[in-house]
mmCIF file with all atom_site columns, C-alpha atoms in Angstrom:
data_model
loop_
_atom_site.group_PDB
_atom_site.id
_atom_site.type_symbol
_atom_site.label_atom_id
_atom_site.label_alt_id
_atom_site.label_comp_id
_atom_site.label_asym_id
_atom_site.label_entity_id
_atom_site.label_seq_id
_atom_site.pdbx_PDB_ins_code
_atom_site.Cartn_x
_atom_site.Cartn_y
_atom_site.Cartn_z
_atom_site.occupancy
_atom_site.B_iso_or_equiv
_atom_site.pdbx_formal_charge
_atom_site.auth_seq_id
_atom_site.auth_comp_id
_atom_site.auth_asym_id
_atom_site.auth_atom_id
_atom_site.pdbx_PDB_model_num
ATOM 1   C CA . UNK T 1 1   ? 16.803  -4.948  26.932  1.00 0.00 ? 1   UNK T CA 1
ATOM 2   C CA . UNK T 1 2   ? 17.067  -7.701  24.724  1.00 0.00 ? 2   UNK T CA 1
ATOM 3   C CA . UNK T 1 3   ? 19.638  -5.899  22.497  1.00 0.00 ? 3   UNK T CA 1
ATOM 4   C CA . UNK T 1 4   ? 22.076  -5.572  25.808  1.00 0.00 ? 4   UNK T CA 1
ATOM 5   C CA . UNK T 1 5   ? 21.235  -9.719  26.080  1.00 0.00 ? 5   UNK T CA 1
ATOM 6   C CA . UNK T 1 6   ? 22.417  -10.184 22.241  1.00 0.00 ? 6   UNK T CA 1
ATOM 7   C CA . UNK T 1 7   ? 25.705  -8.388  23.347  1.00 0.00 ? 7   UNK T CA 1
ATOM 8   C CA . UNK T 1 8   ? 26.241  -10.339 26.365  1.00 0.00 ? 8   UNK T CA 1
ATOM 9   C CA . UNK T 1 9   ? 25.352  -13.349 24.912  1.00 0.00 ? 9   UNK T CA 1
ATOM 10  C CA . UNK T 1 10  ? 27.956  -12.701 22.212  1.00 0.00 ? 10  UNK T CA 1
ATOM 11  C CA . UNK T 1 11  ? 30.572  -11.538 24.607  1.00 0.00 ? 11  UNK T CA 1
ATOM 12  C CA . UNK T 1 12  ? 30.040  -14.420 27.007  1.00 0.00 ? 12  UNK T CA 1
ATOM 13  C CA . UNK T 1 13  ? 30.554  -17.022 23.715  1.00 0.00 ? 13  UNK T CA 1
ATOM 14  C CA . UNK T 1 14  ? 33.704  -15.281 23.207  1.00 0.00 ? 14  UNK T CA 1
ATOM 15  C CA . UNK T 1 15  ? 34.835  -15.717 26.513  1.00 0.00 ? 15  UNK T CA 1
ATOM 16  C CA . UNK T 1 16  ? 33.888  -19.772 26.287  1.00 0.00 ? 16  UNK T CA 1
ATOM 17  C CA . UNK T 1 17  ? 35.995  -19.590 22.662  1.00 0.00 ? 17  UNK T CA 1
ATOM 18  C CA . UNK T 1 18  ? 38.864  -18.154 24.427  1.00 0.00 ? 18  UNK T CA 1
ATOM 19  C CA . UNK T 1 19  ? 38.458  -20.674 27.592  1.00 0.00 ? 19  UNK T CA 1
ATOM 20  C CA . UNK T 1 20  ? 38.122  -23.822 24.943  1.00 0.00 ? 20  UNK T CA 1
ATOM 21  C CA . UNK T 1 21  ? 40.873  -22.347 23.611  1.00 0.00 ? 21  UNK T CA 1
ATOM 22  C CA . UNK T 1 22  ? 43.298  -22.253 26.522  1.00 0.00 ? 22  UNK T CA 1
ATOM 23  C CA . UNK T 1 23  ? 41.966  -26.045 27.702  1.00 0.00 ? 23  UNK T CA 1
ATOM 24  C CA . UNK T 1 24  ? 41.826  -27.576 24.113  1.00 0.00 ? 24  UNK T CA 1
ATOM 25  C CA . UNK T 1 25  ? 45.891  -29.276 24.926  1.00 0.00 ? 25  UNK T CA 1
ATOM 26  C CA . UNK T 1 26  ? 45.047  -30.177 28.809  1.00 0.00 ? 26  UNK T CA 1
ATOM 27  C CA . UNK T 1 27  ? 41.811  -31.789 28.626  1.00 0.00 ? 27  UNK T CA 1
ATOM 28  C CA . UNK T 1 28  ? 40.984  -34.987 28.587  1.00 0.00 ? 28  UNK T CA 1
ATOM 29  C CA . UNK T 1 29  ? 38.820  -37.176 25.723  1.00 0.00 ? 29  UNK T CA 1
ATOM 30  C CA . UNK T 1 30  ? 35.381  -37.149 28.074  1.00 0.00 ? 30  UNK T CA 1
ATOM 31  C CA . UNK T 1 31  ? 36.080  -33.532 29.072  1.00 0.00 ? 31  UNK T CA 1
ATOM 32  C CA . UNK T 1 32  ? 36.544  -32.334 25.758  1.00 0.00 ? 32  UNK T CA 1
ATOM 33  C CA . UNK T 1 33  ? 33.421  -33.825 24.702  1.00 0.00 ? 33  UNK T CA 1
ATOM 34  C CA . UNK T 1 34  ? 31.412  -31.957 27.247  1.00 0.00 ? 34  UNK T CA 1
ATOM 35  C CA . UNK T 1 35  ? 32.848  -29.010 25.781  1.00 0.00 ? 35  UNK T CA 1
ATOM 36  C CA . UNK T 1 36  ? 32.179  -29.632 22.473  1.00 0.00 ? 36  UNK T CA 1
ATOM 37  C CA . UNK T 1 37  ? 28.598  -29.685 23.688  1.00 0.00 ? 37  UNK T CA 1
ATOM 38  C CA . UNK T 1 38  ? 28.610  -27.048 25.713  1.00 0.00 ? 38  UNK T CA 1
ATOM 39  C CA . UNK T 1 39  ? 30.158  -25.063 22.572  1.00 0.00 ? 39  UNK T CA 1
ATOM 40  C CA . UNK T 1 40  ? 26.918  -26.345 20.448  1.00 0.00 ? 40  UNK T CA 1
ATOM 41  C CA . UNK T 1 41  ? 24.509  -25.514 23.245  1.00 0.00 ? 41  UNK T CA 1
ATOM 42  C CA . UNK T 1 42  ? 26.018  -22.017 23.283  1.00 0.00 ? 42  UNK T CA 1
ATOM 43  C CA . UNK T 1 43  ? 26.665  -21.535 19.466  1.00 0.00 ? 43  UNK T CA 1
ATOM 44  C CA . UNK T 1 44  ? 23.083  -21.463 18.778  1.00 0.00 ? 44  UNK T CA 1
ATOM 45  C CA . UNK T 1 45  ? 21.744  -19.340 21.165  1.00 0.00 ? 45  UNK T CA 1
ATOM 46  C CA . UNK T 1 46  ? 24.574  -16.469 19.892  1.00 0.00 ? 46  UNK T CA 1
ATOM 47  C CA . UNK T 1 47  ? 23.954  -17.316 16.428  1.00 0.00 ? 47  UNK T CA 1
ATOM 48  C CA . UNK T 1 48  ? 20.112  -16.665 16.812  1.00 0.00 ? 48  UNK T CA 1
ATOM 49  C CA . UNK T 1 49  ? 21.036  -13.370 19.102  1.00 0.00 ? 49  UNK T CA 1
ATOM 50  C CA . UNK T 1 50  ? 22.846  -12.379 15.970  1.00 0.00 ? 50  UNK T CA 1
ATOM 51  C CA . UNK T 1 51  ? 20.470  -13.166 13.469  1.00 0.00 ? 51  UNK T CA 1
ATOM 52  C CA . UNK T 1 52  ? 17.739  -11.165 15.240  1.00 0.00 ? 52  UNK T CA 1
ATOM 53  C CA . UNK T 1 53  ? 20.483  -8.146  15.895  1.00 0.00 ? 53  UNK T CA 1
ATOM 54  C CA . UNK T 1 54  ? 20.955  -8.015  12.565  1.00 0.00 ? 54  UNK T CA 1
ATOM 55  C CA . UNK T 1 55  ? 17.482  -9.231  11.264  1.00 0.00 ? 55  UNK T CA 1
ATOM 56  C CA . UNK T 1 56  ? 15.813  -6.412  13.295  1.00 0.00 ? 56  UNK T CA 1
ATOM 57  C CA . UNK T 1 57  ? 17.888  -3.880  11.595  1.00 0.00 ? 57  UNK T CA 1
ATOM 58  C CA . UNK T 1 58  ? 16.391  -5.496  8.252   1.00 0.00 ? 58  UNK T CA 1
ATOM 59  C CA . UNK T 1 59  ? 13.000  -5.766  9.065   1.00 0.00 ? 59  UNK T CA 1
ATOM 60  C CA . UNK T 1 60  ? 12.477  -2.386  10.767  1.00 0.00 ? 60  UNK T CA 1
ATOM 61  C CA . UNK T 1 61  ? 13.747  -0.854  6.732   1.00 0.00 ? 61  UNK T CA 1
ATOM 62  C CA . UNK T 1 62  ? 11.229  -3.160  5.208   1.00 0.00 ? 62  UNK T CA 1
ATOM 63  C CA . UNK T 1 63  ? 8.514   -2.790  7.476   1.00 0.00 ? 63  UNK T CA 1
ATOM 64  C CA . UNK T 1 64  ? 9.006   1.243   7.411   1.00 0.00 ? 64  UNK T CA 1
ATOM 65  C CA . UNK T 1 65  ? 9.084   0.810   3.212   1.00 0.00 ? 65  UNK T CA 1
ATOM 66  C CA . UNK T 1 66  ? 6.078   -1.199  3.802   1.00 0.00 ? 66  UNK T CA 1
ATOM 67  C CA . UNK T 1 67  ? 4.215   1.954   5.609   1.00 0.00 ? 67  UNK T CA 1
ATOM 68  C CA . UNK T 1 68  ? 5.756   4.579   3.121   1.00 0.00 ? 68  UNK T CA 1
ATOM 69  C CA . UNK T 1 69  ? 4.014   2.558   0.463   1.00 0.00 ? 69  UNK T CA 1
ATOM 70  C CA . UNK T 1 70  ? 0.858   1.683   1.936   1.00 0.00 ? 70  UNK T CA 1
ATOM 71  C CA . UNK T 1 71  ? 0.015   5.518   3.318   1.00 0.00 ? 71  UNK T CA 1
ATOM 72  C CA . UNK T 1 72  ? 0.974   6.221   -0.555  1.00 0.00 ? 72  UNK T CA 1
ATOM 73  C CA . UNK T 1 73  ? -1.518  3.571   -1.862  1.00 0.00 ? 73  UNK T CA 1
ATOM 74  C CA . UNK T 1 74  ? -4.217  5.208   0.840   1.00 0.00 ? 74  UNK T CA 1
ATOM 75  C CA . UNK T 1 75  ? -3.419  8.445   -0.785  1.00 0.00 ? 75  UNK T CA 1
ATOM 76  C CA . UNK T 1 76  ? -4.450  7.211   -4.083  1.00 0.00 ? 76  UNK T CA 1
ATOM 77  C CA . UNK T 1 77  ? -7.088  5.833   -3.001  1.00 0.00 ? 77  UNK T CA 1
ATOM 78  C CA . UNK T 1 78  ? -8.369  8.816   -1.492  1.00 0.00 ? 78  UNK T CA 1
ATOM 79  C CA . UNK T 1 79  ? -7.677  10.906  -4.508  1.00 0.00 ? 79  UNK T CA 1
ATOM 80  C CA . UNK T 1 80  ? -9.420  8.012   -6.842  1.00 0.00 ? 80  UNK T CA 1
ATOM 81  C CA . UNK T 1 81  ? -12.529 8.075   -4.738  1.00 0.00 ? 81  UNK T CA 1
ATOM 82  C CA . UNK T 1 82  ? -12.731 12.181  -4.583  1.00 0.00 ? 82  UNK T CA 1
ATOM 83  C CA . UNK T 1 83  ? -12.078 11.825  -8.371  1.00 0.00 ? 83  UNK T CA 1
ATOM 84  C CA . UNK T 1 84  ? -14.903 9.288   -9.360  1.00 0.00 ? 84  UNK T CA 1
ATOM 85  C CA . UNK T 1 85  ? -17.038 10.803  -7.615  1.00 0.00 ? 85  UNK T CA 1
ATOM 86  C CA . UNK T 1 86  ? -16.297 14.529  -8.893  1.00 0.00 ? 86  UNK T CA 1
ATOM 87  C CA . UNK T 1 87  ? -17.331 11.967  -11.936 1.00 0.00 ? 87  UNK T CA 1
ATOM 88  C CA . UNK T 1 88  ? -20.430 10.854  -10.566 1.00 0.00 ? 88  UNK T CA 1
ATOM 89  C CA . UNK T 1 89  ? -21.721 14.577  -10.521 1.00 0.00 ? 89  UNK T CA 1
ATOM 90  C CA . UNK T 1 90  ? -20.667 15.545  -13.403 1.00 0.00 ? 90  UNK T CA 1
ATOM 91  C CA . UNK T 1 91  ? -22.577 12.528  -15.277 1.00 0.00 ? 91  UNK T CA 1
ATOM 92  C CA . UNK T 1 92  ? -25.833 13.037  -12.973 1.00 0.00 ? 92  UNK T CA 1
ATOM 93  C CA . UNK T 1 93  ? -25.918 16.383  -13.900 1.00 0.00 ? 93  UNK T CA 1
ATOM 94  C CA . UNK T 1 94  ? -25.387 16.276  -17.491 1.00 0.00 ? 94  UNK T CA 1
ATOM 95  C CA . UNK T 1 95  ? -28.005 13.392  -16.986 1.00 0.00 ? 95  UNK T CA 1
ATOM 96  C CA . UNK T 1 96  ? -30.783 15.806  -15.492 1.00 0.00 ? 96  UNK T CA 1
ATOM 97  C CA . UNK T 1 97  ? -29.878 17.954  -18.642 1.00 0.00 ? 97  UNK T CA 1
ATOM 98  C CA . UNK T 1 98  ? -30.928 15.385  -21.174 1.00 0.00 ? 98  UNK T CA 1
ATOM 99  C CA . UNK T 1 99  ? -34.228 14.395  -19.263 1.00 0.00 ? 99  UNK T CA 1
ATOM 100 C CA . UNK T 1 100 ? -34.840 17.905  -18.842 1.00 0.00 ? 100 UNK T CA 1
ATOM 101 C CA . UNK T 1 101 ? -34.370 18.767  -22.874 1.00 0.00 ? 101 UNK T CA 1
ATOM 102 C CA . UNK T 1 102 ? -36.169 14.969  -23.854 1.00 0.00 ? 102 UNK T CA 1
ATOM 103 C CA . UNK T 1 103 ? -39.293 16.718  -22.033 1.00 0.00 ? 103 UNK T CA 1
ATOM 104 C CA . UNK T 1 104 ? -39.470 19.675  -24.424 1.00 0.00 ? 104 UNK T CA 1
ATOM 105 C CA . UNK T 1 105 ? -39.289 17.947  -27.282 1.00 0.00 ? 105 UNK T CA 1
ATOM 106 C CA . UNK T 1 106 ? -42.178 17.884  -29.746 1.00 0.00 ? 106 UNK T CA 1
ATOM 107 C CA . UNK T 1 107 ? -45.024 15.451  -28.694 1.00 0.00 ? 107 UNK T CA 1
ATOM 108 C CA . UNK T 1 108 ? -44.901 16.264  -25.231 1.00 0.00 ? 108 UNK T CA 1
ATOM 109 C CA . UNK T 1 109 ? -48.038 17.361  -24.008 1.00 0.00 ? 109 UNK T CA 1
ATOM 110 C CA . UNK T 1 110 ? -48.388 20.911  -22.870 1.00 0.00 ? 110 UNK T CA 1
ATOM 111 C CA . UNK T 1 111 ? -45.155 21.981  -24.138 1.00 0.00 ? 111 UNK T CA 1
ATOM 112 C CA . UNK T 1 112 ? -44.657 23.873  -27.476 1.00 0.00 ? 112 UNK T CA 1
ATOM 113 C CA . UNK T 1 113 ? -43.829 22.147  -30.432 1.00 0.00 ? 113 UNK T CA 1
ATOM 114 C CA . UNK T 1 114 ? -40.767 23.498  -31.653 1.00 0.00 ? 114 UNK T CA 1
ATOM 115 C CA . UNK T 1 115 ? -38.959 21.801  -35.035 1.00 0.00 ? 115 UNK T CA 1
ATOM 116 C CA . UNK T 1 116 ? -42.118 21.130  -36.297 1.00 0.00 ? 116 UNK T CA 1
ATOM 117 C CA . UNK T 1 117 ? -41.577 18.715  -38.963 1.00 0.00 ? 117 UNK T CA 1
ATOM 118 C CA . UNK T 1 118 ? -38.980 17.150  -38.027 1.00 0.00 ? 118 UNK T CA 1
ATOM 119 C CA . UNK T 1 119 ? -38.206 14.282  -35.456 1.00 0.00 ? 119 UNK T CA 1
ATOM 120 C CA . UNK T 1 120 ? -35.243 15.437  -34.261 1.00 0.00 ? 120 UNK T CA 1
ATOM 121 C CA . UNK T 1 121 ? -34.904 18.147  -31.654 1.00 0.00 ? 121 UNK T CA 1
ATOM 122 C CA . UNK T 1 122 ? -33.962 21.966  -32.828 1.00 0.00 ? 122 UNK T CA 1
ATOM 123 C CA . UNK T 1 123 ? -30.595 21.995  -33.129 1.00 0.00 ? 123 UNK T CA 1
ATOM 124 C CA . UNK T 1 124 ? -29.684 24.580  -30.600 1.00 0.00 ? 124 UNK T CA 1
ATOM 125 C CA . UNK T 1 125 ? -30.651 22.239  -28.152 1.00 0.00 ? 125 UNK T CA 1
ATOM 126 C CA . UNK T 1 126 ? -28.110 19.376  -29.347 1.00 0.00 ? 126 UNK T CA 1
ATOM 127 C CA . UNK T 1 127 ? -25.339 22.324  -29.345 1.00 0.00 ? 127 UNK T CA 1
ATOM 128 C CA . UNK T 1 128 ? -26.422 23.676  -25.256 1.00 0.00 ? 128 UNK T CA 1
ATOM 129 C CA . UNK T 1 129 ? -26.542 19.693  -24.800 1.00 0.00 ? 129 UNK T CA 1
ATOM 130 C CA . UNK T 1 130 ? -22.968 19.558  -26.524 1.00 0.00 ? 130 UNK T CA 1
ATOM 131 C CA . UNK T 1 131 ? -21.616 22.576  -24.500 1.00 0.00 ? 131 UNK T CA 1
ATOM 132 C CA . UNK T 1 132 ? -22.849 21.554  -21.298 1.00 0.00 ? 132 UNK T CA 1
ATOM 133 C CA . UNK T 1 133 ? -20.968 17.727  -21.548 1.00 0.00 ? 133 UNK T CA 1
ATOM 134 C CA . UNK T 1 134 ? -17.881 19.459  -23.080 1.00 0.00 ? 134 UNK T CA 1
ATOM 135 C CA . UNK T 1 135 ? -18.015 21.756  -20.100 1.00 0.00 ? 135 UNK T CA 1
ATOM 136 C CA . UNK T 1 136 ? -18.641 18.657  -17.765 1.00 0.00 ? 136 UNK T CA 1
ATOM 137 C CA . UNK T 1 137 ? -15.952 16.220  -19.302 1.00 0.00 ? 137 UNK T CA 1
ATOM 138 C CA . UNK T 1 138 ? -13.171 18.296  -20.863 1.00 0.00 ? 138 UNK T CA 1
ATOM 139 C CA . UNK T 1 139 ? -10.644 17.012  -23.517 1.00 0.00 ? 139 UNK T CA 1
ATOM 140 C CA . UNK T 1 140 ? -7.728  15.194  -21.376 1.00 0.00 ? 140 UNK T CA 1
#
């Protein structure tokens, strides 16, 4: 609807072009004056018909661009939040690991003191330890 009102505002300021025109010998001084206004009147409703004609054109590209990149930037997001929190697992288990080893090791009571001697825990422990975050957070 308002695109057929651009067009017939355009085609009706041709016609008034055409009519100023055809009068612009015969009128008179006061006459021609009214026209002159009349012409202003109607050159800025076409020119603003025009403008949105060919603004809307413009606008619909950038505001479709604008949704292309913003259901991109949710897609991101997405994968960033499944990601982190793939992350989040991963640490919280190789967090219940270490507890679970620091329990066993000698000086705990009721467990069996194993690298006795020594205040570090056996080394096979370190290396399951070391296996388990390796296996948790591969090399990128």
């Amino acid at each position: 609807m308002a695109v057929v009102a651009a067009v017939l505002l355009l085609l009706g300021f041709a016609a008034l072009v055409f009519f100023l025109v055809g009068k612009a010998e015969s009128a008179g001084e006061g006459t021609w004056s009214r026209f002159v206004y009349l012409f202003g009147a109607a050159e800025a409703l076409v020119f603003t018909a025009v403008g949105w004609l060919f603004g809307r054109e413009v606008h619909r590209q950038a505001a479709q661009n604008a949704e292309v990149r913003a259901d991109q930037a949710t897609t991101r997001a997405e994968s960033a939040i499944n990601v982190a929190a793939d992350q989040e697992a991963k640490g919280r288990a190789l967090k219940a690991a270490v507890e679970a080893r620091a329990r066993l090791l000698p000086g705990q009571s009721g467990v069996e003191e194993r690298g006795i001697g020594t205040d570090e825990p056996p080394a096979d422990d370190v290396r399951q330890l070391a296996e388990f975050a390796r296996t948790l957070f591969p090399n990128r």
